[in-house]
Coordinates of C-alpha atoms and ligand atoms in Angstrom, one line a residue:
M1 CA 10.3 107.1 99.0
R2 CA 13.3 107.3 101.2
L3 CA 14.6 103.9 102.4
T4 CA 15.1 105.1 105.9
R5 CA 11.4 105.9 106.1
Y6 CA 10.2 102.8 104.3
F7 CA 9.4 99.4 105.6
L8 CA 11.6 96.9 103.5
P9 CA 12.4 93.9 105.8
V10 CA 15.1 92.2 103.5
L11 CA 16.5 89.0 104.7
K12 CA 20.3 88.4 104.5
E13 CA 20.0 84.6 104.6
N14 CA 18.2 82.4 102.1
P15 CA 15.0 81.3 103.6
S16 CA 15.2 77.4 104.0
E17 CA 11.4 76.8 103.2
A18 CA 11.6 78.4 99.7
Q19 CA 12.2 75.7 97.0
I20 CA 12.0 78.0 93.9
V21 CA 13.8 81.2 93.1
S22 CA 10.7 83.5 93.0
H23 CA 9.5 82.3 96.4
R24 CA 13.1 82.8 97.8
L25 CA 13.4 86.3 96.2
M26 CA 10.0 87.4 97.4
L27 CA 10.8 86.5 100.9
R28 CA 14.4 87.9 100.8
A29 CA 13.2 91.1 99.2
G30 CA 10.7 91.5 102.0
M31 CA 7.6 91.4 99.8
I32 CA 5.6 88.8 101.6
K33 CA 5.4 86.9 104.9
Q34 CA 3.9 83.6 105.3
Q35 CA 1.2 83.5 108.0
S36 CA -0.1 79.9 107.5
A37 CA 0.5 77.3 104.8
G38 CA -0.4 79.0 101.5
I39 CA -1.5 82.2 103.3
Y40 CA 0.5 85.4 103.1
S41 CA 0.7 88.9 104.4
W42 CA 1.7 91.4 101.6
L43 CA 4.4 93.7 102.8
P44 CA 4.8 97.2 101.3
M45 CA 6.9 96.3 98.3
G46 CA 5.0 93.1 97.5
F47 CA 1.7 95.0 97.9
K48 CA 2.9 97.7 95.6
V49 CA 3.7 95.3 92.8
L50 CA 0.4 93.5 93.4
R51 CA -1.4 96.8 92.9
K52 CA 0.6 97.5 89.7
I53 CA -0.4 94.2 88.3
E54 CA -4.0 94.6 89.4
N55 CA -4.1 98.0 87.6
I56 CA -2.8 96.7 84.4
V57 CA -5.5 93.9 84.5
H58 CA -8.2 96.5 85.3
E59 CA -7.1 98.8 82.4
E60 CA -7.0 95.9 79.8
Q61 CA -10.4 94.7 81.0
E62 CA -11.9 98.1 80.7
R63 CA -10.3 98.5 77.2
A64 CA -12.1 95.3 76.2
G65 CA -15.4 96.6 77.3
H66 CA -15.7 94.6 80.5
I67 CA -17.3 96.0 83.6
A68 CA -15.9 95.8 87.1
I69 CA -18.0 94.7 90.1
Q70 CA -17.1 93.2 93.5
M71 CA -18.7 90.2 95.0
P72 CA -18.4 88.9 98.6
I73 CA -15.6 86.6 99.7
I74 CA -17.9 84.8 102.1
Q75 CA -20.9 83.3 100.3
G76 CA -24.0 81.3 101.4
A77 CA -24.1 77.7 100.3
D78 CA -27.5 77.8 98.7
L79 CA -26.4 79.2 95.3
W80 CA -23.8 76.4 95.2
R81 CA -26.4 73.9 95.9
E82 CA -28.5 75.1 93.0
S83 CA -25.6 74.6 90.6
G84 CA -24.7 71.3 92.2
R85 CA -21.2 72.4 93.0
Y86 CA -21.6 72.5 96.8
D87 CA -21.2 68.7 96.8
D88 CA -19.0 68.4 93.7
Y89 CA -16.2 70.9 94.8
G90 CA -14.9 68.7 97.4
E91 CA -12.2 69.4 100.0
E92 CA -10.9 72.3 98.1
M93 CA -13.8 74.4 99.3
L94 CA -13.4 75.9 102.7
R95 CA -16.7 75.6 104.4
M96 CA -18.0 77.3 107.6
S97 CA -21.3 78.1 109.4
D98 CA -22.5 81.3 110.8
R99 CA -24.1 81.8 114.2
H100 CA -27.5 80.7 112.9
G101 CA -26.0 77.4 111.7
R102 CA -26.3 78.5 108.1
D103 CA -23.8 76.9 105.7
M104 CA -21.3 79.4 104.3
L105 CA -18.1 79.1 102.3
F106 CA -15.0 81.0 101.2
T107 CA -15.4 81.7 97.5
P108 CA -13.1 79.6 95.3
T109 CA -14.6 81.2 92.2
A110 CA -17.8 83.0 91.5
E111 CA -19.9 81.5 88.6
E112 CA -22.9 81.0 90.8
M113 CA -22.9 84.4 92.4
V114 CA -22.5 86.3 89.1
T115 CA -25.2 84.2 87.6
D116 CA -27.5 85.1 90.4
I117 CA -26.8 88.8 90.0
F118 CA -27.5 88.5 86.3
R119 CA -30.8 86.6 86.7
A120 CA -32.0 89.2 89.3
H121 CA -31.4 92.2 86.9
V122 CA -31.2 91.2 83.3
N123 CA -34.3 90.1 81.4
S124 CA -33.9 91.0 77.8
Y125 CA -31.5 90.2 74.9
K126 CA -31.3 93.9 74.3
D127 CA -29.1 94.1 77.5
L128 CA -26.6 91.7 76.0
P129 CA -23.6 91.3 75.5
L130 CA -22.5 91.7 79.0
T131 CA -19.2 90.8 80.7
L132 CA -18.8 91.4 84.4
Y133 CA -15.5 90.9 86.2
Q134 CA -13.9 91.4 89.6
I135 CA -10.5 91.2 91.2
Q136 CA -11.0 89.5 94.5
W137 CA -9.4 87.2 97.0
K138 CA -10.2 83.5 96.5
F139 CA -9.6 80.6 98.8
R140 CA -8.9 77.0 97.7
D141 CA -7.9 74.5 100.3
E142 CA -5.1 73.2 98.0
I143 CA -3.8 69.8 99.2
R144 CA -0.2 71.0 98.6
P145 CA 0.1 74.7 98.8
R146 CA 3.7 75.5 97.7
F147 CA 6.1 77.8 96.0
G148 CA 4.8 80.9 97.8
V149 CA 2.3 82.9 95.9
M150 CA 2.4 80.4 93.0
R151 CA 0.1 77.9 94.6
G152 CA -1.5 79.7 97.6
R153 CA -4.5 78.7 99.4
E154 CA -5.6 82.3 99.6
F155 CA -4.8 84.1 96.3
Y156 CA -5.9 87.1 94.3
M157 CA -7.7 86.4 91.0
K158 CA -9.4 88.4 88.3
D159 CA -12.4 86.4 87.4
G160 CA -14.7 87.6 84.6
Y161 CA -18.0 86.2 83.2
N162 CA -19.5 86.8 79.9
F163 CA -23.3 86.6 79.2
D164 CA -24.4 86.3 75.6
L165 CA -27.5 85.4 73.6
T166 CA -26.0 82.9 71.3
K167 CA -23.1 80.5 71.2
E168 CA -21.5 82.7 68.4
D169 CA -21.7 85.7 70.6
A170 CA -20.2 83.8 73.5
L171 CA -17.4 82.6 71.4
H172 CA -16.7 86.1 70.4
A173 CA -16.5 87.0 74.1
Y174 CA -14.0 84.1 74.5
N175 CA -11.9 85.3 71.6
R176 CA -12.1 88.9 73.0
H177 CA -10.8 87.6 76.3
L178 CA -7.9 85.8 74.6
V179 CA -6.9 89.0 72.8
S180 CA -7.1 91.2 75.9
Y181 CA -5.0 88.6 77.9
L182 CA -2.3 88.6 75.3
R183 CA -2.1 92.4 75.8
T184 CA -2.3 92.2 79.5
Y185 CA 0.6 89.8 79.9
E186 CA 2.8 91.6 77.4
R187 CA 2.4 94.8 79.4
M188 CA 3.9 93.0 82.4
G189 CA 6.9 92.0 80.3
L190 CA 5.7 88.4 80.0
Q191 CA 5.2 86.0 77.2
A192 CA 2.2 83.9 78.1
I193 CA 1.3 81.3 75.5
P194 CA -2.3 80.2 75.0
M195 CA -2.4 76.4 75.1
R196 CA -5.4 74.1 74.6
A197 CA -6.3 72.7 78.1
D198 CA -8.7 70.7 80.1
S199 CA -11.7 72.4 81.8
G200 CA -11.6 70.6 85.2
P201 CA -14.3 71.5 87.8
I202 CA -15.4 74.7 86.0
G203 CA -16.8 72.5 83.2
G204 CA -17.1 73.4 79.4
D205 CA -15.9 72.5 76.0
D206 CA -13.6 75.3 75.0
T207 CA -10.7 76.3 77.2
H208 CA -7.1 77.7 76.8
E209 CA -4.6 78.1 79.6
F210 CA -2.0 80.9 79.3
L211 CA 1.4 79.6 80.2
V212 CA 4.7 81.4 81.0
L213 CA 7.6 79.1 80.2
A214 CA 9.7 78.4 83.2
E215 CA 11.6 75.4 84.5
T216 CA 9.9 75.6 87.8
G217 CA 6.4 75.6 86.3
E218 CA 4.0 73.0 87.6
S219 CA 2.6 72.0 84.1
E220 CA 4.3 70.0 81.5
V221 CA 3.7 71.6 78.1
F222 CA 4.2 70.5 74.5
Y223 CA 4.5 73.1 71.8
D224 CA 5.7 74.1 68.4
S225 CA 8.8 76.4 68.8
A226 CA 7.2 78.8 66.3
V227 CA 4.7 79.9 68.9
T228 CA 7.4 81.7 70.9
D229 CA 8.0 84.0 67.9
L230 CA 4.5 85.5 68.1
T231 CA 4.1 88.8 69.9
F232 CA 1.0 90.9 70.2
G233 CA 2.8 94.3 70.3
D234 CA 0.8 97.4 70.2
R235 CA -1.8 96.4 67.7
D236 CA -4.9 98.5 67.7
I237 CA -7.6 95.9 67.9
D238 CA -11.3 96.8 67.8
Y239 CA -12.6 94.5 70.6
D240 CA -16.2 94.6 69.0
S241 CA -14.9 93.3 65.8
V242 CA -15.7 89.5 65.5
E243 CA -13.3 89.3 62.5
Q244 CA -10.4 91.0 64.2
C245 CA -10.6 89.0 67.5
Q246 CA -11.0 85.8 65.5
A247 CA -7.9 86.5 63.4
V248 CA -5.8 87.1 66.5
L249 CA -7.1 83.9 68.1
E250 CA -6.3 81.9 65.0
E251 CA -2.9 83.4 64.8
F252 CA -2.0 82.5 68.4
T253 CA -3.8 79.2 68.7
S254 CA -3.4 77.4 65.4
K255 CA 0.1 76.1 66.1
Y256 CA 0.6 73.1 68.3
A257 CA 0.7 74.2 72.0
R258 CA -0.9 72.0 74.7
T259 CA -0.7 71.1 78.3
D260 CA -0.2 67.4 79.3
E261 CA -4.0 67.0 79.8
T262 CA -4.7 67.5 76.1
H263 CA -1.4 66.5 74.6
D264 CA -1.7 64.3 71.5
E265 CA 1.6 62.6 70.8
A266 CA 0.7 61.6 67.3
K267 CA -0.2 65.1 66.3
F268 CA 2.8 66.5 68.0
N269 CA 5.0 64.1 66.1
E270 CA 3.8 65.5 62.8
L271 CA 5.8 68.6 63.5
P272 CA 9.4 68.7 62.2
K273 CA 11.6 67.4 65.0
E274 CA 13.6 70.6 65.5
R275 CA 10.4 72.5 66.3
R276 CA 9.1 70.1 68.9
R277 CA 9.5 71.4 72.4
V278 CA 8.7 69.8 75.7
A279 CA 9.0 72.2 78.6
R280 CA 7.4 73.4 81.8
G281 CA 5.1 76.3 82.3
I282 CA 3.3 78.5 84.9
E283 CA -0.4 78.8 84.3
V284 CA -1.2 82.5 84.8
G285 CA -4.7 82.5 83.3
Q286 CA -7.4 80.4 81.9
I287 CA -10.5 81.1 79.7
F288 CA -13.6 78.9 79.4
Y289 CA -16.7 78.7 77.3
F290 CA -19.2 76.5 78.9
G291 CA -22.5 77.3 77.1
T292 CA -25.6 77.1 79.3
K293 CA -24.3 74.9 82.1
Y294 CA -24.9 77.5 84.8
S295 CA -27.7 79.4 83.2
D296 CA -29.7 76.1 82.8
A297 CA -29.1 75.1 86.4
M298 CA -29.9 78.5 87.8
G299 CA -32.5 79.7 85.5
A300 CA -30.6 82.6 84.0
T301 CA -32.7 83.4 80.9
V302 CA -33.5 86.4 78.7
V303 CA -36.3 87.0 76.3
D304 CA -35.2 86.9 72.7
K305 CA -36.5 88.7 69.7
D306 CA -39.5 86.4 69.5
Q307 CA -40.3 86.9 73.2
K308 CA -39.1 83.4 74.0
Q309 CA -37.2 82.8 77.2
V310 CA -33.8 81.3 76.3
P311 CA -30.9 80.5 78.6
V312 CA -27.8 82.7 78.2
H313 CA -24.5 81.4 76.9
M314 CA -21.7 82.0 79.3
G315 CA -18.0 81.7 79.8
S316 CA -15.6 82.5 82.6
H317 CA -12.1 83.9 82.4
G318 CA -9.4 84.0 85.1
I319 CA -6.1 85.7 85.7
G320 CA -3.9 84.7 88.6
V321 CA -3.0 88.2 89.8
S322 CA -1.0 87.1 92.9
R323 CA 0.6 84.2 91.1
L324 CA 1.8 86.6 88.4
L325 CA 4.3 88.1 90.8
G326 CA 5.9 84.7 91.1
A327 CA 5.7 84.1 87.4
I328 CA 7.3 87.4 86.5
I329 CA 10.2 86.8 88.9
E330 CA 10.7 83.3 87.6
A331 CA 11.0 84.8 84.1
S332 CA 13.1 87.8 85.1
H333 CA 15.9 87.4 87.6
D334 CA 19.6 86.7 87.9
D335 CA 21.8 85.5 90.7
K336 CA 21.7 88.8 92.4
G337 CA 18.0 89.2 92.6
I338 CA 14.8 90.3 90.9
I339 CA 14.8 92.3 87.6
W340 CA 11.4 94.0 87.4
P341 CA 10.0 94.7 84.0
E342 CA 9.3 98.5 83.8
G343 CA 5.6 97.9 83.5
V344 CA 5.3 96.5 87.0
T345 CA 8.3 97.7 89.0
P346 CA 7.5 98.9 92.5
F347 CA 9.6 102.0 92.1
H348 CA 10.8 103.4 88.8
C349 CA 14.3 104.3 89.7
G350 CA 16.7 103.8 92.6
I351 CA 19.0 106.5 93.9
V352 CA 22.2 105.3 95.6
N353 CA 24.2 107.9 97.6
L354 CA 27.7 106.6 97.9
K355 CA 28.6 109.0 100.7
Q356 CA 25.6 109.8 102.9
G357 CA 26.4 112.9 104.9
D358 CA 28.6 114.5 102.2
E359 CA 27.0 117.8 101.6
E360 CA 27.3 117.8 97.9
A361 CA 26.3 114.2 97.4
D362 CA 23.2 114.6 99.7
A363 CA 22.2 117.7 97.9
A364 CA 22.6 116.1 94.4
C365 CA 20.5 113.1 95.5
E366 CA 17.7 115.5 96.8
T367 CA 17.7 117.2 93.5
L368 CA 17.4 114.0 91.6
Y369 CA 14.7 112.8 93.9
A370 CA 12.7 116.0 93.4
A371 CA 13.1 115.9 89.7
L372 CA 12.0 112.4 89.3
E373 CA 9.0 113.0 91.4
A374 CA 8.2 116.2 89.6
A375 CA 8.1 114.0 86.4
G376 CA 5.5 111.7 87.9
L377 CA 7.9 108.9 88.7
E378 CA 8.5 107.2 92.0
P379 CA 12.1 107.0 93.0
L380 CA 13.5 104.9 95.9
Y381 CA 16.3 106.8 97.6
D382 CA 18.8 104.7 99.5
D383 CA 19.7 107.3 102.1
R384 CA 21.0 104.9 104.8
N385 CA 24.3 105.3 106.3
E386 CA 25.6 102.1 104.8
R387 CA 28.6 101.2 102.7
A388 CA 28.2 101.2 99.0
G389 CA 28.4 97.4 98.6
G390 CA 25.4 97.0 100.9
K391 CA 23.4 99.5 99.1
F392 CA 24.2 97.9 95.7
A393 CA 23.3 94.4 97.0
T394 CA 19.9 95.8 98.2
M395 CA 19.1 97.5 94.9
D396 CA 20.1 94.4 92.9
L397 CA 17.9 92.2 95.2
I398 CA 14.8 94.3 94.9
G399 CA 15.4 94.7 91.2
L400 CA 14.5 98.2 90.2
P401 CA 15.2 98.5 86.4
W402 CA 17.2 101.7 86.7
R403 CA 19.6 103.0 89.3
I404 CA 21.3 106.4 89.6
T405 CA 24.5 106.3 91.6
V406 CA 25.7 109.5 93.1
G407 CA 29.2 110.0 94.6
P408 CA 31.5 112.9 95.4
R409 CA 34.1 111.9 92.8
G410 CA 31.6 111.8 89.9
L411 CA 30.0 115.1 91.1
K412 CA 33.4 116.8 90.8
N413 CA 33.2 116.0 87.1
G414 CA 29.5 117.0 86.9
V415 CA 28.3 113.4 86.4
V416 CA 26.2 110.7 88.1
E417 CA 26.0 107.0 86.9
L418 CA 22.9 105.5 85.4
T419 CA 22.8 101.7 85.5
C420 CA 20.4 99.3 83.8
R421 CA 19.6 96.4 86.1
R422 CA 18.9 94.0 83.2
S423 CA 22.1 94.6 81.2
G424 CA 24.3 95.8 83.9
E425 CA 25.5 98.5 81.7
S426 CA 26.3 101.9 83.1
E427 CA 26.8 105.3 81.7
E428 CA 28.0 108.6 83.1
L429 CA 25.7 111.5 82.6
A430 CA 25.0 114.9 83.9
P431 CA 22.3 114.5 86.6
E432 CA 19.6 116.3 84.4
A433 CA 20.4 114.0 81.5
A434 CA 20.1 110.9 83.7
V435 CA 16.7 112.1 84.9
A436 CA 15.7 112.9 81.3
K437 CA 16.6 109.4 80.1
V438 CA 14.7 107.6 82.8
V439 CA 11.6 109.8 82.3
D440 CA 11.8 109.1 78.6
I441 CA 12.0 105.3 79.1
Y442 CA 8.8 105.3 81.2
A443 CA 7.0 107.7 78.9
N444 CA 7.5 105.3 76.0
L445 CA 6.3 102.2 77.7
Ligands
5CA501 N1 -13.7 80.7 87.4 C1 -12.5 80.4 86.6 C2 -12.2 81.5 85.7 S1 -12.8 83.0 86.3 C3 -11.4 79.9 87.3 O1 -11.5 79.9 88.6 N2 -10.3 79.5 86.7 S2 -9.0 78.9 87.3 O2 -9.3 77.8 88.2 O3 -8.2 78.5 86.1 O4 -8.2 80.0 88.0 C4 -7.8 81.2 87.3 C5 -6.3 81.5 87.6 O5 -6.1 81.6 88.9 C6 -5.4 80.3 87.2 O6 -5.1 80.4 85.8 C7 -4.2 80.5 88.0 O7 -3.3 81.5 87.4 C8 -4.8 81.2 89.2 N3 -4.8 80.3 90.4 C9 -5.6 79.1 90.5 N4 -5.3 78.5 91.6 C10 -4.4 79.2 92.3 C11 -3.7 79.0 93.5 N5 -3.9 78.0 94.3 N6 -2.8 80.0 93.8 C12 -2.5 81.0 93.0 N7 -3.1 81.2 91.8 C13 -4.0 80.3 91.5

């Protein structure tokens, strides 16, 4: 993409309404525009990152054997009356009626609808296990929408639902989700720590939240510092293996890590003092096992081996896809702007032409641009007639991990400059070598 042909409405001034750095940077980098409290338009660069995050979530869900569907955003009230949640959900549920006076609502989550799909089409234990998921817009009429996409009213969520014959099978599904989430967040350059949590209006016994540590996080968290040493890495896990998933769950959840809702001061104090941490975190996902709560209420049963009708065991599992943009920026920025992890960056590499209009510099930029594209990467070429300082400021603000700077002086010596956004380090390389290095970095992700 050439910047002169793109739509990147960066703001020079700090927007006064933004209280936290991710919100400020998303507005300044022209990623989102607020339309109402907690409701945003996604401008091209914000939308691009949203899609990247969404793709990673899809890939990891599919890897875990989960199957994508899409359910409607506007739902009838009847299913929610069956489960009892039409009344229970309260003012967070945005309600409306259609022209026939039928009660409708904007979906805040989808346990009821997915259970309805299940009961209409699945009758036998032979069709289990089954996990269906979607990535879809949700609406919750939050009392205090704030911090941009972090606590929106309209937000994008991956919500997945497992259906299993027995509690043991459903707990395996729970563990499998935990494993796949660890992998998902790490691919985005994030450490998200599973913490024992409270189930709230979803209901259920077992639940973990995934928290990214950040001073601006809304949740207070208490943990053993040893949990931050754990990384999932590129382990090759067989998601069908009960033992393997169980082992990962135990490794990642046996140390003390809890949100304030489940915090147990006495237990926490059993830890050596130097390992006790009290901090804040951003909740980027939550997994639940809730047994037969919805299948009982809505008659979602299958016949078992003995031809007996039994209610299925379920759980639901969410990832805050739009919130993740904010969480990634909170975890990865400096005073100049965003620093995108390679896995989610909107463009792979920036190209800055220090002397637009100079024949050689222009030609060298075109060659670099073509070479990066030919290697399957997306460069962003700042081809504006701007002074170098302005171009650097924009690149730093929008946070592309790599930048190639091209100027007449370097070209005389046959070199361009390759700069790493995170470390700030630069090296002079022949143009082909710079391209080769960038290609190599992304090939090894
Ligand atoms: N049905 C279950 C799981 S499918 C569910 O709704 N879980 S949840 O309430 O925990 O939401 C899942 C994730 O969505 C949360 O972990 C959080 O990351 C994100 N989320 C929840 N509310 C908001 C909000 N108002 N704005 C942005 N993201 C949100």
